Coordinates of C-alpha atoms and ligand atoms in Angstrom, one line a residue:
M1 CA 0.1 0.1 0.2
S2 CA 1.4 3.3 -0.9
D3 CA 2.9 5.5 2.1
T4 CA 1.9 8.4 0.9
L5 CA -2.1 8.2 2.1
P6 CA -3.2 9.8 5.4
I7 CA -2.9 7.8 8.1
S8 CA -6.6 8.0 8.7
H9 CA -7.1 6.7 5.1
K10 CA -4.9 3.5 5.1
R11 CA -7.1 2.5 8.7
K12 CA -9.8 2.9 6.6
L13 CA -8.9 0.7 3.9
I14 CA -8.0 -1.7 6.4
I15 CA -11.3 -2.1 8.3
E16 CA -12.8 -1.9 4.9
R17 CA -11.0 -4.8 3.7
I18 CA -11.7 -6.5 7.0
A19 CA -15.4 -6.0 6.7
A20 CA -15.3 -7.6 2.9
S21 CA -13.5 -10.5 3.6
A22 CA -16.0 -11.1 6.8
K23 CA -18.8 -10.7 4.2
R24 CA -17.1 -13.1 1.6
A25 CA -16.9 -15.7 4.1
G26 CA -20.1 -15.1 5.5
L27 CA -19.4 -13.6 9.0
N28 CA -20.4 -11.4 11.3
N29 CA -18.0 -7.9 10.6
N30 CA -17.2 -7.9 14.7
Q31 CA -13.5 -8.5 14.2
V32 CA -11.2 -6.3 16.2
L33 CA -8.5 -4.5 14.5
T34 CA -5.0 -4.3 16.7
A35 CA -3.0 -1.7 15.1
V36 CA 0.6 -2.6 15.7
S37 CA 2.6 0.4 16.4
K38 CA 6.1 -1.1 17.1
M39 CA 9.0 0.7 16.0
Q40 CA 6.8 3.3 14.4
P41 CA 7.4 6.8 14.9
D42 CA 4.8 8.9 17.5
F43 CA 3.4 11.2 15.0
K44 CA 2.6 8.6 13.1
I45 CA 0.5 7.1 16.3
K46 CA -0.9 10.5 17.2
E47 CA -2.3 10.1 13.8
M48 CA -3.8 6.8 14.1
I49 CA -5.2 7.9 17.5
S50 CA -7.3 11.0 16.1
A51 CA -8.4 8.8 13.3
G52 CA -10.3 7.2 16.6
Q53 CA -8.1 3.6 16.4
K54 CA -8.1 2.4 19.8
V55 CA -6.5 -1.0 20.4
F56 CA -2.7 -1.0 20.0
G57 CA -0.5 -4.3 19.7
E58 CA 3.5 -3.4 20.9
N59 CA 5.8 -6.8 21.2
R60 CA 8.4 -4.6 23.3
V61 CA 7.7 -3.9 27.4
Q62 CA 10.2 -0.7 27.3
E63 CA 9.0 0.4 23.9
S64 CA 5.7 0.3 25.4
Q65 CA 6.4 1.5 29.0
I66 CA 7.8 4.8 27.0
R67 CA 5.4 5.3 24.5
W68 CA 2.2 4.6 26.7
G69 CA 3.4 5.5 30.2
N70 CA 5.1 8.7 28.8
T71 CA 4.2 9.5 25.4
F72 CA 0.7 9.1 25.0
K73 CA 0.0 9.0 28.8
Y74 CA -2.6 11.4 28.3
I75 CA -4.8 8.9 26.4
R76 CA -3.7 5.7 28.0
K77 CA -6.8 5.0 29.6
D78 CA -9.1 5.5 26.8
I79 CA -6.5 2.4 24.7
E80 CA -6.4 -1.1 24.8
L81 CA -2.6 -2.4 24.8
R82 CA -1.5 -5.8 23.9
L83 CA 1.6 -7.6 24.2
I84 CA 2.1 -9.4 21.1
G85 CA 6.1 -10.3 21.3
P86 CA 7.9 -12.6 23.1
L87 CA 8.0 -11.9 27.5
Q88 CA 10.7 -12.7 29.4
S89 CA 9.8 -14.0 33.3
N90 CA 12.0 -11.1 34.6
K91 CA 9.8 -8.5 33.0
A92 CA 6.2 -9.9 33.9
L93 CA 5.9 -7.4 36.7
D94 CA 6.6 -4.5 34.2
A95 CA 3.7 -6.2 31.6
V96 CA 1.6 -6.7 33.8
K97 CA 1.4 -2.9 35.0
V98 CA 1.6 -1.8 31.0
F99 CA -0.6 -4.1 29.0
D100 CA -4.4 -4.8 29.1
V101 CA -3.6 -7.9 27.3
I102 CA -1.0 -10.0 27.2
E103 CA -0.9 -12.4 24.1
T104 CA 2.1 -14.7 24.7
L105 CA 1.8 -17.0 27.2
D106 CA 3.4 -20.1 26.4
R107 CA 5.2 -21.6 29.0
M108 CA 4.4 -22.2 33.0
S109 CA 7.3 -20.4 34.1
L110 CA 5.6 -17.1 32.5
A111 CA 2.5 -18.3 33.9
K112 CA 4.1 -18.8 37.5
A113 CA 5.9 -15.2 36.8
L114 CA 2.4 -13.5 35.7
V115 CA 0.6 -14.6 38.8
R116 CA 3.1 -13.7 41.3
A117 CA 3.2 -10.2 39.2
A118 CA -0.7 -9.7 39.3
D119 CA -0.6 -10.8 42.7
K120 CA 2.1 -8.1 43.4
H121 CA -0.2 -5.5 41.0
G122 CA -3.4 -6.5 41.4
S123 CA -5.3 -7.8 38.6
L124 CA -3.7 -9.9 35.7
P125 CA -4.3 -8.7 32.2
K126 CA -6.2 -10.7 29.7
I127 CA -4.4 -13.8 28.8
L128 CA -3.9 -15.3 25.5
V129 CA -1.8 -18.2 24.8
Q130 CA 0.2 -18.7 22.0
V131 CA 0.5 -21.7 19.6
N132 CA 3.4 -22.7 17.2
T133 CA 1.1 -23.9 14.7
G134 CA 4.1 -25.0 12.3
E135 CA 5.6 -26.5 15.1
E136 CA 9.0 -24.6 14.4
K137 CA 11.9 -25.1 16.9
Q138 CA 13.0 -21.5 16.7
K139 CA 9.8 -20.2 17.4
S140 CA 7.6 -19.2 20.8
G141 CA 4.7 -20.9 21.0
V142 CA 2.8 -24.0 23.0
S143 CA 2.9 -26.7 20.1
P144 CA -0.4 -28.0 19.3
S145 CA -0.2 -31.5 21.1
H146 CA 0.8 -30.1 24.2
L147 CA -2.0 -27.6 24.5
P148 CA -4.5 -29.5 26.1
L149 CA -2.3 -30.4 28.9
F150 CA -1.1 -27.0 28.9
L151 CA -4.7 -26.0 29.2
S152 CA -5.3 -28.1 32.0
E153 CA -2.2 -27.2 34.4
L154 CA -2.6 -23.7 34.0
K155 CA -6.1 -23.9 35.2
K156 CA -5.0 -26.4 38.0
E157 CA -1.9 -24.6 39.0
Y158 CA -2.4 -21.2 38.8
N159 CA -6.4 -20.8 38.0
I160 CA -5.7 -18.8 34.9
K161 CA -8.3 -19.5 31.8
P162 CA -6.8 -17.8 28.9
A163 CA -9.5 -16.0 27.0
G164 CA -8.1 -17.2 23.3
L165 CA -5.1 -18.4 21.4
M166 CA -2.8 -16.3 19.2
C167 CA -0.3 -17.9 16.4
I168 CA 2.6 -16.7 13.5
P169 CA 2.5 -19.0 11.0
P170 CA 5.5 -20.1 9.2
L171 CA 6.8 -17.6 7.1
K172 CA 7.3 -19.9 4.0
E173 CA 4.5 -21.7 4.6
A174 CA 0.8 -21.0 2.9
A175 CA -1.1 -19.5 5.8
S176 CA -4.5 -20.9 6.0
P177 CA -3.9 -24.4 7.3
H178 CA -2.6 -22.8 10.7
F179 CA -5.6 -20.5 10.8
W180 CA -7.5 -23.1 10.4
L181 CA -5.9 -25.4 13.0
L182 CA -5.8 -22.3 15.3
K183 CA -9.5 -21.3 14.9
K184 CA -10.4 -25.1 15.4
L185 CA -8.3 -24.8 19.0
T186 CA -10.1 -22.0 20.1
E187 CA -13.4 -23.4 19.5
D188 CA -12.4 -27.3 20.9
Y189 CA -11.3 -25.6 24.3
G190 CA -14.4 -23.4 24.5
M191 CA -12.4 -19.9 23.9
E192 CA -13.5 -16.9 22.6
A193 CA -10.5 -15.0 20.9
T194 CA -8.2 -15.9 17.6
S195 CA -5.2 -13.8 17.1
M196 CA -4.2 -14.3 14.1
G197 CA -3.3 -12.5 10.7
M198 CA -0.4 -9.7 9.9
S199 CA -0.6 -7.2 7.2
N200 CA 0.0 -9.7 4.5
D201 CA -2.6 -12.3 5.6
F202 CA -5.2 -10.6 7.7
E203 CA -8.1 -11.5 5.1
V204 CA -7.0 -14.8 4.9
A205 CA -7.3 -14.7 9.1
I206 CA -10.4 -13.1 8.9
E207 CA -12.2 -15.8 6.7
M208 CA -10.5 -18.8 8.5
G209 CA -12.6 -17.0 12.2
A210 CA -9.8 -14.6 13.2
T211 CA -11.6 -12.5 16.0
H212 CA -8.3 -10.1 16.6
V213 CA -6.2 -9.3 13.3
R214 CA -2.6 -7.5 13.9
V215 CA -1.6 -5.0 11.2
G216 CA 1.6 -2.7 11.7
S217 CA 3.4 -2.0 8.3
A218 CA -0.1 -1.6 6.1
L219 CA -1.6 1.0 8.6
F220 CA 1.7 3.0 9.3
G221 CA 4.2 2.2 6.6
P222 CA 7.3 0.3 6.9
R223 CA 8.9 0.4 10.6
I224 CA 12.0 2.1 11.3
Y225 CA 14.8 -0.3 13.2
Ligands
PLP301 C1 5.4 -7.1 13.8 C2 4.4 -7.9 13.8 C3 2.7 -7.7 13.5 C4 2.6 -7.0 12.3 O1 3.6 -7.1 11.2 P1 2.9 -6.6 10.1 O2 3.5 -7.5 8.7 O3 3.7 -5.3 9.9 O4 1.2 -6.0 9.6 C5 2.0 -8.8 14.0 N1 2.0 -10.1 14.8 C6 3.0 -10.0 15.5 C7 3.7 -10.9 16.8 C8 4.3 -9.2 15.3 O5 5.2 -9.4 15.6

């Protein structure tokens, strides 16, 4: 998508594409667009907020603390902030303070750190479990075959009942089988939220039943590293 369009226009186009995908698949258009603001300049985020965007995704705790605890503190209470990147256990307390939703719970040791942090902070964010649908060695996430045990242990040990599942399919494979699997697992285990689909494949994700899509570069333009 052209990088010269105003942010508000880009957002409108993405929202229209989400609606069209839902319609094609015969689904209600109630999906949530998470604007992935990682590594984006403040002025673009400001434009996105002005355009009416309320749900943002970040993948680093520290970047989010600075951005949403300082720069955009004035608007923070109106925003839903979602952690979509990997979380180290030693950052659990910071994460619990900054985020409304943590999408990347993927191990029991992190669950333990999160409940301890929640005890200190007073509340636990909404939790999604990251699933490694492609069983990739280098990728985080619970493997689909371990998911039943993981979910029952979470409940038994920490009384955590995740709101849903998220995945990042392997780069070099068609995404749809992974999306199909994640949706099926979400339903099989009685959860609500299925977070899947990024700039290149959010329409497929919507068609496969995503409740949340995470779109960064198609909304903001390329990230600045
Ligand atoms: C960066 C990121 C996105 C957004 O990626 P785009 O391709 O820019 O839309 C979505 N999900 C996760 C987990 C990410 O890290």
